[in-house]
PDB file of C-alpha atoms in Angstrom:
ATOM      1  CA  MET A   1      42.288  17.414 148.210  1.00  0.00           C
ATOM      2  CA  ASN A   2      42.082  19.605 145.993  1.00  0.00           C
ATOM      3  CA  MET A   3      43.716  18.261 142.632  1.00  0.00           C
ATOM      4  CA  LYS A   4      43.916  21.431 140.328  1.00  0.00           C
ATOM      5  CA  HIS A   5      47.462  21.910 141.446  1.00  0.00           C
ATOM      6  CA  CYS A   6      48.514  18.771 140.442  1.00  0.00           C
ATOM      7  CA  GLU A   7      50.042  17.473 136.883  1.00  0.00           C
ATOM      8  CA  TRP A   8      49.364  14.151 135.800  1.00  0.00           C
ATOM      9  CA  ASP A   9      52.067  11.779 134.574  1.00  0.00           C
ATOM     10  CA  GLU A  10      50.166   9.470 131.315  1.00  0.00           C
ATOM     11  CA  ASN A  11      53.723   7.483 131.326  1.00  0.00           C
ATOM     12  CA  ASN A  12      54.287   6.955 134.508  1.00  0.00           C
ATOM     13  CA  LEU A  13      50.740   6.472 135.402  1.00  0.00           C
ATOM     14  CA  PHE A  14      50.787   8.671 138.726  1.00  0.00           C
ATOM     15  CA  TRP A  15      49.670  12.363 139.709  1.00  0.00           C
ATOM     16  CA  LYS A  16      52.260  14.422 140.904  1.00  0.00           C
ATOM     17  CA  VAL A  17      50.935  16.235 144.353  1.00  0.00           C
ATOM     18  CA  TYR A  18      51.468  19.543 145.610  1.00  0.00           C
ATOM     19  CA  HIS A  19      49.807  22.099 148.028  1.00  0.00           C
ATOM     20  CA  ASP A  20      49.655  25.671 147.811  1.00  0.00           C
ATOM     21  CA  GLY A  21      49.694  26.234 151.611  1.00  0.00           C
ATOM     22  CA  ARG A  22      46.273  27.092 151.768  1.00  0.00           C
ATOM     23  CA  MET A  23      44.383  26.933 154.766  1.00  0.00           C
ATOM     24  CA  SER A  24      41.801  28.363 157.347  1.00  0.00           C
ATOM     25  CA  ARG A  25      41.942  32.164 158.733  1.00  0.00           C
ATOM     26  CA  VAL A  26      45.848  30.849 158.439  1.00  0.00           C
ATOM     27  CA  LYS A  27      47.547  32.135 155.850  1.00  0.00           C
ATOM     28  CA  SER A  28      49.347  29.985 152.975  1.00  0.00           C
ATOM     29  CA  SER A  29      53.006  32.092 153.116  1.00  0.00           C
ATOM     30  CA  THR A  30      52.568  31.101 156.831  1.00  0.00           C
ATOM     31  CA  VAL A  31      51.558  27.273 156.427  1.00  0.00           C
ATOM     32  CA  LEU A  32      54.632  26.855 153.623  1.00  0.00           C
ATOM     33  CA  GLU A  33      56.800  28.714 156.807  1.00  0.00           C
ATOM     34  CA  ALA A  34      56.362  25.873 159.507  1.00  0.00           C
ATOM     35  CA  ALA A  35      56.853  23.044 156.861  1.00  0.00           C
ATOM     36  CA  VAL A  36      59.637  24.400 156.072  1.00  0.00           C
ATOM     37  CA  GLU A  37      60.254  24.394 159.921  1.00  0.00           C
ATOM     38  CA  SER A  38      59.170  21.255 160.161  1.00  0.00           C
ATOM     39  CA  GLY A  39      62.091  19.653 157.775  1.00  0.00           C
ATOM     40  CA  PHE A  40      59.645  19.962 154.811  1.00  0.00           C
ATOM     41  CA  GLY A  41      62.936  22.412 153.034  1.00  0.00           C
ATOM     42  CA  ASN A  42      63.891  20.095 150.790  1.00  0.00           C
ATOM     43  CA  TYR A  43      59.687  20.341 149.065  1.00  0.00           C
ATOM     44  CA  ILE A  44      59.123  23.295 148.016  1.00  0.00           C
ATOM     45  CA  VAL A  45      59.106  23.764 144.605  1.00  0.00           C
ATOM     46  CA  LYS A  46      58.595  26.799 141.846  1.00  0.00           C
ATOM     47  CA  ARG A  47      57.871  26.310 139.544  1.00  0.00           C
ATOM     48  CA  SER A  48      58.444  29.541 136.733  1.00  0.00           C
ATOM     49  CA  GLY A  49      55.450  32.642 137.040  1.00  0.00           C
ATOM     50  CA  ASP A  50      53.984  30.390 139.408  1.00  0.00           C
ATOM     51  CA  LYS A  51      53.465  30.389 143.717  1.00  0.00           C
ATOM     52  CA  GLU A  52      55.988  27.937 146.132  1.00  0.00           C
ATOM     53  CA  ARG A  53      54.119  24.692 146.350  1.00  0.00           C
ATOM     54  CA  LEU A  54      54.923  21.993 148.410  1.00  0.00           C
ATOM     55  CA  HIS A  55      55.312  19.245 146.404  1.00  0.00           C
ATOM     56  CA  LEU A  56      54.196  15.657 148.946  1.00  0.00           C
ATOM     57  CA  GLY A  57      55.761  13.031 146.086  1.00  0.00           C
ATOM     58  CA  ASN A  58      53.740  11.310 143.535  1.00  0.00           C
ATOM     59  CA  LEU A  59      50.336   9.440 143.953  1.00  0.00           C
ATOM     60  CA  TYR A  60      50.363   6.473 141.324  1.00  0.00           C
ATOM     61  CA  HIS A  61      47.481   4.614 139.777  1.00  0.00           C
ATOM     62  CA  ALA A  62      46.098   2.359 142.367  1.00  0.00           C
ATOM     63  CA  SER A  63      47.125  -0.473 139.134  1.00  0.00           C
ATOM     64  CA  LYS A  64      50.968   0.522 139.728  1.00  0.00           C
ATOM     65  CA  ALA A  65      50.562   1.835 143.645  1.00  0.00           C
ATOM     66  CA  THR A  66      52.987  -0.205 145.288  1.00  0.00           C
ATOM     67  CA  TRP A  67      54.161   0.974 149.352  1.00  0.00           C
ATOM     68  CA  LYS A  68      57.627   1.866 148.095  1.00  0.00           C
ATOM     69  CA  ASN A  69      56.403   3.955 145.493  1.00  0.00           C
ATOM     70  CA  SER A  70      53.346   5.405 147.413  1.00  0.00           C
ATOM     71  CA  LYS A  71      55.007   5.125 150.935  1.00  0.00           C
ATOM     72  CA  ASN A  72      57.297   8.757 149.914  1.00  0.00           C
ATOM     73  CA  PHE A  73      54.073  10.827 149.240  1.00  0.00           C
ATOM     74  CA  LEU A  74      51.419   9.170 152.671  1.00  0.00           C
ATOM     75  CA  ALA A  75      54.618   9.900 155.068  1.00  0.00           C
ATOM     76  CA  ASN A  76      54.605  13.591 153.003  1.00  0.00           C
ATOM     77  CA  LEU A  77      50.785  13.782 153.801  1.00  0.00           C
ATOM     78  CA  LEU A  78      50.819  13.085 156.929  1.00  0.00           C
ATOM     79  CA  HIS A  79      53.708  14.679 157.723  1.00  0.00           C
ATOM     80  CA  LEU A  80      51.925  18.045 156.055  1.00  0.00           C
ATOM     81  CA  GLY A  81      48.488  17.264 158.744  1.00  0.00           C
ATOM     82  CA  ILE A  82      50.536  17.280 161.206  1.00  0.00           C
ATOM     83  CA  VAL A  83      51.867  21.064 161.276  1.00  0.00           C
ATOM     84  CA  ARG A  84      48.353  21.850 159.634  1.00  0.00           C
ATOM     85  CA  THR A  85      46.602  20.735 162.943  1.00  0.00           C
ATOM     86  CA  HIS A  86      49.182  22.348 164.819  1.00  0.00           C
ATOM     87  CA  LEU A  87      48.516  25.651 163.450  1.00  0.00           C
ATOM     88  CA  ARG A  88      45.071  25.194 163.660  1.00  0.00           C
ATOM     89  CA  ASP A  89      45.669  24.531 167.410  1.00  0.00           C
ATOM     90  CA  ALA A  90      47.990  27.011 167.996  1.00  0.00           C
ATOM     91  CA  LEU A  91      45.201  29.938 166.211  1.00  0.00           C
ATOM     92  CA  GLN A  92      42.331  28.487 168.212  1.00  0.00           C
ATOM     93  CA  GLU A  93      44.719  28.850 171.598  1.00  0.00           C
ATOM     94  CA  HIS A  94      45.466  32.026 170.696  1.00  0.00           C
ATOM     95  CA  ARG A  95      41.894  32.949 169.586  1.00  0.00           C
ATOM     96  CA  SER A  96      41.014  31.613 173.698  1.00  0.00           C
ATOM     97  CA  LYS A  97      43.739  33.822 175.009  1.00  0.00           C
TER      98      LYS A  97
END
C-alpha cells in the first residue's frame, strides 16, 4: 500500500490510512464511485485543497494494535479489495467482448 497519502499520529501511534482510488486502467473517480455504491459513502473525505480520498481507518503501531482497534480498518481494506476485484472483472469482461 502506498503510504504517501497517509498521516502518522504520533500521540496515538497510528497511521490514518487513505486511498485515492488509483487503479491501473480504471479512473480514480470510477473507483471512488463504486466504493460509494457499495456502501463506503461515509468514508469519502476531502481535505481543503485536496482531492477526495477514501479513509480506510487507522492502522496502529504493533505495540498498540488490538482486534478492537483494528477491525474497522481491516474490514474496510477487505471491502475496498472486493470493490477493486469487481471492477477488474468488469474491465476484463468488457475487453473480452
